[in-house]
mmCIF file of C-alpha atoms in Angstrom:
data_model
loop_
_atom_site.group_PDB
_atom_site.id
_atom_site.type_symbol
_atom_site.label_atom_id
_atom_site.label_comp_id
_atom_site.label_asym_id
_atom_site.label_seq_id
_atom_site.Cartn_x
_atom_site.Cartn_y
_atom_site.Cartn_z
ATOM 1 C CA MET A 1 -19.443 -185.525 149.444
ATOM 2 C CA SER A 2 -16.518 -184.149 151.417
ATOM 3 C CA ARG A 3 -15.829 -180.495 152.074
ATOM 4 C CA ASP A 4 -12.829 -180.541 149.725
ATOM 5 C CA GLU A 5 -14.945 -182.002 146.932
ATOM 6 C CA VAL A 6 -17.570 -179.308 147.444
ATOM 7 C CA LEU A 7 -14.935 -176.565 147.318
ATOM 8 C CA THR A 8 -13.427 -178.085 144.188
ATOM 9 C CA ARG A 9 -16.794 -178.081 142.435
ATOM 10 C CA VAL A 10 -17.487 -174.527 143.531
ATOM 11 C CA ARG A 11 -14.154 -173.407 142.117
ATOM 12 C CA ARG A 12 -14.807 -175.255 138.860
ATOM 13 C CA PHE A 13 -18.451 -174.434 138.258
ATOM 14 C CA GLY A 14 -19.024 -171.357 140.412
ATOM 15 C CA PRO A 15 -17.875 -168.843 137.763
ATOM 16 C CA LEU A 16 -20.036 -170.585 135.148
ATOM 17 C CA ALA A 17 -23.052 -170.398 137.451
ATOM 18 C CA VAL A 18 -22.461 -166.678 138.016
ATOM 19 C CA VAL A 19 -22.264 -166.054 134.266
ATOM 20 C CA ALA A 20 -25.472 -168.028 133.681
ATOM 21 C CA VAL A 21 -27.352 -166.109 136.396
ATOM 22 C CA LEU A 22 -26.170 -162.731 135.080
ATOM 23 C CA CYS A 23 -27.119 -163.681 131.527
ATOM 24 C CA ALA A 24 -30.605 -164.760 132.615
ATOM 25 C CA ALA A 25 -31.023 -161.589 134.660
ATOM 26 C CA ALA A 26 -29.993 -159.400 131.710
ATOM 27 C CA PHE A 27 -32.584 -161.010 129.452
ATOM 28 C CA ALA A 28 -35.303 -160.996 132.117
ATOM 29 C CA SER A 29 -34.762 -157.324 132.916
ATOM 30 C CA GLY A 30 -34.906 -156.261 129.271
ATOM 31 C CA LEU A 31 -31.359 -154.911 129.392
ATOM 32 C CA VAL A 32 -30.529 -156.604 126.094
ATOM 33 C CA GLU A 33 -33.093 -154.479 124.270
ATOM 34 C CA HIS A 34 -31.092 -151.340 125.067
ATOM 35 C CA ILE A 35 -28.062 -152.585 123.121
ATOM 36 C CA SER A 36 -29.371 -151.444 119.754
ATOM 37 C CA LEU A 37 -28.849 -148.844 117.050
ATOM 38 C CA GLU A 38 -32.205 -147.314 117.895
ATOM 39 C CA GLU A 39 -31.112 -146.756 121.491
ATOM 40 C CA LEU A 40 -27.870 -145.236 120.243
ATOM 41 C CA ARG A 41 -29.792 -142.942 117.927
ATOM 42 C CA LEU A 42 -32.079 -141.754 120.731
ATOM 43 C CA ARG A 43 -29.284 -141.132 123.228
ATOM 44 C CA GLY A 44 -26.460 -140.359 120.816
ATOM 45 C CA THR A 45 -26.197 -136.632 121.496
ATOM 46 C CA GLN A 46 -26.112 -137.125 125.265
ATOM 47 C CA LEU A 47 -23.549 -139.894 125.011
ATOM 48 C CA GLN A 48 -21.244 -137.885 122.767
ATOM 49 C CA ALA A 49 -21.466 -134.902 125.113
ATOM 50 C CA PHE A 50 -20.597 -137.123 128.070
ATOM 51 C CA ALA A 51 -17.678 -138.675 126.159
ATOM 52 C CA HIS A 52 -16.382 -135.205 125.276
ATOM 53 C CA GLU A 53 -16.591 -133.923 128.862
ATOM 54 C CA ASN A 54 -15.413 -137.109 130.589
ATOM 55 C CA PRO A 55 -13.343 -139.104 128.072
ATOM 56 C CA LEU A 56 -11.561 -141.380 130.558
ATOM 57 C CA LEU A 57 -14.673 -142.133 132.590
ATOM 58 C CA CYS A 58 -16.688 -142.755 129.434
ATOM 59 C CA ALA A 59 -13.994 -145.088 128.093
ATOM 60 C CA ALA A 60 -13.937 -146.998 131.390
ATOM 61 C CA ILE A 61 -17.727 -147.395 131.373
ATOM 62 C CA TYR A 62 -17.694 -148.415 127.718
ATOM 63 C CA LEU A 63 -15.069 -151.090 128.339
ATOM 64 C CA ALA A 64 -16.932 -152.392 131.388
ATOM 65 C CA VAL A 65 -20.151 -152.669 129.366
ATOM 66 C CA TYR A 66 -18.391 -154.312 126.405
ATOM 67 C CA VAL A 67 -16.471 -156.812 128.541
ATOM 68 C CA GLY A 68 -19.574 -157.622 130.577
ATOM 69 C CA THR A 69 -21.757 -158.041 127.488
ATOM 70 C CA VAL A 70 -19.385 -160.486 125.813
ATOM 71 C CA ALA A 71 -18.488 -162.255 129.071
ATOM 72 C CA ILE A 72 -22.088 -163.210 129.821
ATOM 73 C CA SER A 73 -22.782 -163.986 126.170
ATOM 74 C CA LEU A 74 -25.301 -161.269 125.379
ATOM 75 C CA PRO A 75 -25.859 -160.307 121.732
ATOM 76 C CA GLY A 76 -24.599 -156.861 120.841
ATOM 77 C CA ALA A 77 -20.826 -156.957 120.273
ATOM 78 C CA LEU A 78 -21.245 -155.474 116.785
ATOM 79 C CA ILE A 79 -23.457 -152.664 118.101
ATOM 80 C CA LEU A 80 -20.908 -151.896 120.805
ATOM 81 C CA SER A 81 -18.089 -151.769 118.247
ATOM 82 C CA LEU A 82 -20.109 -149.277 116.214
ATOM 83 C CA THR A 83 -20.763 -147.328 119.418
ATOM 84 C CA GLY A 84 -17.040 -147.175 120.110
ATOM 85 C CA GLY A 85 -16.450 -145.404 116.805
ATOM 86 C CA PHE A 86 -19.445 -143.156 117.404
ATOM 87 C CA LEU A 87 -18.086 -142.015 120.781
ATOM 88 C CA PHE A 88 -14.301 -142.114 120.374
ATOM 89 C CA GLY A 89 -13.676 -141.887 116.624
ATOM 90 C CA PRO A 90 -12.324 -144.547 114.251
ATOM 91 C CA ILE A 91 -8.938 -144.985 115.983
ATOM 92 C CA GLY A 92 -9.921 -144.644 119.631
ATOM 93 C CA GLY A 93 -13.117 -146.580 118.995
ATOM 94 C CA GLY A 94 -11.233 -149.370 117.255
ATOM 95 C CA LEU A 95 -8.779 -149.708 120.121
ATOM 96 C CA ALA A 96 -11.601 -149.685 122.661
ATOM 97 C CA ALA A 97 -13.575 -152.291 120.701
ATOM 98 C CA VAL A 98 -10.603 -154.649 120.391
ATOM 99 C CA THR A 99 -9.900 -154.310 124.103
ATOM 100 C CA GLY A 100 -13.521 -154.874 125.116
ATOM 101 C CA ALA A 101 -14.083 -157.828 122.787
ATOM 102 C CA THR A 102 -10.828 -159.496 123.826
ATOM 103 C CA GLY A 103 -11.478 -158.894 127.514
ATOM 104 C CA GLY A 104 -14.995 -160.309 127.413
ATOM 105 C CA SER A 105 -13.945 -163.252 125.267
ATOM 106 C CA THR A 106 -11.126 -164.059 127.674
ATOM 107 C CA VAL A 107 -13.536 -164.161 130.607
ATOM 108 C CA THR A 108 -15.794 -166.653 128.781
ATOM 109 C CA PHE A 109 -12.778 -168.680 127.664
ATOM 110 C CA LEU A 110 -11.395 -168.930 131.204
ATOM 111 C CA VAL A 111 -14.788 -169.785 132.690
ATOM 112 C CA PHE A 112 -15.275 -172.755 130.346
ATOM 113 C CA ARG A 113 -11.624 -173.763 130.556
ATOM 114 C CA THR A 114 -11.908 -173.921 134.339
ATOM 115 C CA ALA A 115 -15.241 -175.735 134.366
ATOM 116 C CA PHE A 116 -14.757 -178.318 131.662
ATOM 117 C CA GLY A 117 -11.251 -178.553 130.260
ATOM 118 C CA GLU A 118 -11.550 -181.368 127.749
ATOM 119 C CA ALA A 119 -14.508 -182.995 129.489
ATOM 120 C CA LEU A 120 -17.401 -181.214 127.724
ATOM 121 C CA PRO A 121 -19.517 -183.695 125.737
ATOM 122 C CA PHE A 122 -19.528 -182.424 122.161
ATOM 123 C CA LYS A 123 -22.639 -184.371 121.189
ATOM 124 C CA SER A 124 -24.799 -181.495 122.377
ATOM 125 C CA SER A 125 -23.186 -179.020 119.969
ATOM 126 C CA ALA A 126 -21.791 -180.267 116.672
ATOM 127 C CA PHE A 127 -20.776 -176.731 115.673
ATOM 128 C CA ILE A 128 -18.566 -176.252 118.760
ATOM 129 C CA ALA A 129 -17.240 -179.793 118.287
ATOM 130 C CA ARG A 130 -16.032 -178.938 114.770
ATOM 131 C CA ILE A 131 -14.270 -175.817 116.040
ATOM 132 C CA ALA A 132 -12.670 -177.779 118.887
ATOM 133 C CA GLU A 133 -11.482 -180.424 116.438
ATOM 134 C CA GLY A 134 -9.805 -177.757 114.327
ATOM 135 C CA LEU A 135 -8.075 -176.305 117.376
ATOM 136 C CA LYS A 136 -6.337 -179.627 118.024
ATOM 137 C CA GLY A 137 -4.090 -179.204 115.019
ATOM 138 C CA ASP A 138 -2.844 -175.609 114.973
ATOM 139 C CA ALA A 139 -4.619 -173.646 117.685
ATOM 140 C CA PHE A 140 -3.101 -170.245 116.897
ATOM 141 C CA ASN A 141 -3.742 -170.178 113.142
ATOM 142 C CA TYR A 142 -7.150 -171.803 113.436
ATOM 143 C CA LEU A 143 -8.246 -169.380 116.152
ATOM 144 C CA LEU A 144 -6.795 -166.444 114.217
ATOM 145 C CA THR A 145 -8.812 -167.487 111.167
ATOM 146 C CA LEU A 146 -12.041 -167.748 113.157
ATOM 147 C CA ARG A 147 -11.459 -164.305 114.661
ATOM 148 C CA LEU A 148 -10.809 -162.748 111.268
ATOM 149 C CA ILE A 149 -14.131 -164.004 109.881
ATOM 150 C CA PRO A 150 -16.993 -162.111 111.600
ATOM 151 C CA ALA A 151 -19.510 -164.823 110.681
ATOM 152 C CA PHE A 152 -18.210 -167.057 113.482
ATOM 153 C CA PRO A 153 -19.964 -166.254 116.792
ATOM 154 C CA LEU A 154 -17.725 -165.071 119.620
ATOM 155 C CA LEU A 155 -19.411 -167.397 122.094
ATOM 156 C CA ALA A 156 -18.851 -170.588 120.088
ATOM 157 C CA VAL A 157 -15.176 -169.791 119.506
ATOM 158 C CA ASN A 158 -14.583 -168.829 123.151
ATOM 159 C CA VAL A 159 -16.276 -171.970 124.472
ATOM 160 C CA ALA A 160 -14.442 -174.289 122.074
ATOM 161 C CA ALA A 161 -11.066 -172.732 122.912
ATOM 162 C CA GLY A 162 -11.756 -173.112 126.631
ATOM 163 C CA VAL A 163 -12.895 -176.710 126.274
ATOM 164 C CA MET A 164 -9.743 -177.582 124.322
ATOM 165 C CA ASN A 165 -7.472 -176.031 126.964
ATOM 166 C CA VAL A 166 -5.883 -173.643 124.482
ATOM 167 C CA ARG A 167 -3.003 -171.803 126.135
ATOM 168 C CA VAL A 168 -3.997 -168.408 127.494
ATOM 169 C CA ARG A 169 -1.181 -166.645 125.645
ATOM 170 C CA THR A 170 -2.191 -168.275 122.355
ATOM 171 C CA PHE A 171 -5.822 -167.339 122.909
ATOM 172 C CA LEU A 172 -5.031 -163.714 123.737
ATOM 173 C CA LEU A 173 -2.604 -163.149 120.858
ATOM 174 C CA ALA A 174 -4.804 -164.786 118.223
ATOM 175 C CA SER A 175 -7.888 -162.970 119.523
ATOM 176 C CA VAL A 176 -6.282 -159.532 119.500
ATOM 177 C CA LEU A 177 -4.726 -159.930 116.059
ATOM 178 C CA GLY A 178 -7.827 -161.546 114.604
ATOM 179 C CA MET A 179 -10.286 -158.962 115.903
ATOM 180 C CA ILE A 180 -8.274 -155.855 115.000
ATOM 181 C CA PRO A 181 -9.447 -155.615 111.339
ATOM 182 C CA SER A 182 -13.183 -155.978 111.954
ATOM 183 C CA SER A 183 -13.081 -153.824 115.104
ATOM 184 C CA PHE A 184 -11.482 -150.901 113.278
ATOM 185 C CA VAL A 185 -13.782 -151.312 110.270
ATOM 186 C CA TYR A 186 -16.854 -151.242 112.518
ATOM 187 C CA ALA A 187 -15.470 -148.303 114.507
ATOM 188 C CA GLY A 188 -14.899 -146.438 111.247
ATOM 189 C CA ILE A 189 -18.511 -147.025 110.280
ATOM 190 C CA GLY A 190 -19.649 -146.011 113.757
ATOM 191 C CA ALA A 191 -17.721 -142.747 113.501
ATOM 192 C CA GLY A 192 -20.042 -141.720 110.664
ATOM 193 C CA LEU A 193 -23.271 -142.708 112.382
ATOM 194 C CA GLY A 194 -23.959 -139.111 113.413
ATOM 195 C CA HIS A 195 -24.533 -138.159 109.776
ATOM 196 C CA VAL A 196 -26.684 -141.244 109.230
ATOM 197 C CA PHE A 197 -28.839 -140.466 112.269
ATOM 198 C CA ALA A 198 -29.196 -136.840 111.159
ATOM 199 C CA LYS A 199 -30.888 -137.953 107.939
ATOM 200 C CA GLY A 200 -33.693 -139.558 109.942
ATOM 201 C CA GLY A 201 -35.478 -142.758 109.123
ATOM 202 C CA PRO A 202 -34.783 -146.278 110.376
ATOM 203 C CA VAL A 203 -31.181 -147.448 110.639
ATOM 204 C CA THR A 204 -30.300 -151.144 110.653
ATOM 205 C CA VAL A 205 -27.060 -153.094 110.779
ATOM 206 C CA GLU A 206 -27.826 -154.491 107.337
ATOM 207 C CA SER A 207 -28.070 -150.989 105.893
ATOM 208 C CA LEU A 208 -24.656 -150.094 107.303
ATOM 209 C CA LEU A 209 -22.730 -153.207 106.335
ATOM 210 C CA SER A 210 -22.368 -154.199 102.709
ATOM 211 C CA PRO A 211 -20.467 -156.979 100.888
ATOM 212 C CA ARG A 212 -17.629 -154.572 100.115
ATOM 213 C CA ILE A 213 -17.007 -154.372 103.868
ATOM 214 C CA TYR A 214 -17.406 -158.041 104.716
ATOM 215 C CA LEU A 215 -15.565 -159.559 101.750
ATOM 216 C CA PRO A 216 -12.104 -158.102 102.506
ATOM 217 C CA ILE A 217 -12.365 -159.251 106.134
ATOM 218 C CA ILE A 218 -13.404 -162.748 105.070
ATOM 219 C CA GLY A 219 -10.557 -162.708 102.556
ATOM 220 C CA MET A 220 -8.081 -162.084 105.371
ATOM 221 C CA GLY A 221 -9.563 -165.041 107.223
ATOM 222 C CA VAL A 222 -9.049 -167.280 104.190
ATOM 223 C CA LEU A 223 -5.444 -166.117 103.840
ATOM 224 C CA ALA A 224 -4.799 -166.851 107.518
ATOM 225 C CA PHE A 225 -6.116 -170.383 107.010
ATOM 226 C CA LEU A 226 -3.715 -171.159 104.146
ATOM 227 C CA PRO A 227 -0.595 -171.908 106.292
ATOM 228 C CA PRO A 228 -2.220 -174.714 108.344
ATOM 229 C CA LEU A 229 -3.782 -176.141 105.163
ATOM 230 C CA TRP A 230 -0.357 -176.163 103.510
ATOM 231 C CA ARG A 231 1.218 -177.907 106.510
ATOM 232 C CA HIS A 232 -1.602 -180.479 106.555
ATOM 233 C CA TRP A 233 -1.142 -181.180 102.849
ATOM 234 C CA ARG A 234 2.639 -181.405 103.192
ATOM 235 C CA ASN A 235 2.435 -183.752 106.173
ATOM 236 C CA GLY A 236 -0.004 -185.926 104.253
ATOM 237 C CA ARG A 237 2.449 -186.180 101.370
ATOM 238 C CA ASP A 238 5.292 -187.038 103.761
ATOM 239 C CA VAL A 239 3.253 -189.823 105.321
ATOM 240 C CA ALA A 240 2.310 -191.154 101.880
ATOM 241 C CA SER A 241 5.975 -191.165 100.832
ATOM 242 C CA LEU A 242 6.962 -193.132 103.924
ATOM 243 C CA ASP A 243 4.206 -195.680 103.260
ATOM 244 C CA GLU A 244 5.454 -196.176 99.691
ATOM 245 C CA LYS A 245 8.966 -196.896 100.990
#
């Protein structure tokens, strides 16, 4: 293997290797266990005091943690969105959560886009393959729909978009618009966590999120999916009409 080939492979797969090593290190060190509501409850007073005294520094640290967490595919994006509202309020927390989630997602997207392009074998992941197939038709609307529905994992969507070589501008715009509703909803819930913690007792994500919160967000995702469905149906009718002629 020539020197140029080695450098090419390093440029393609080096970022992916770094992400994999950091992810493994985070799990091995137990860092993931600290991204939890229980940890937030234990350290909440100290964190709020720090955010009040050093708002810009706290925001910078928060964004670095959020971007890093999503970029190396650690679980905890929802907890971090709640933390944003807890520290910065519903508006500031929502903006911070959108920024962090989009930044981390973009890193993952670019890493897989650089490493694989359209060369990733989908046989190993049918779920990602289905997402990638949907992105072929109308990348913006399909990606927007996936972002609006919180049930779709960030990692799967980011990987599929990178594999399908979705344009960076399309990815960024659809991600920001799609994650705004859920980010602000979660930040709004997080802003009231102080009162929940004050009552004592265990606090879980399930106890904070109810169907009345999820259903409107999912409804927006369904509405976003209607335009591409309409175009698909209309194109199918046009093709059928041409065949009849």
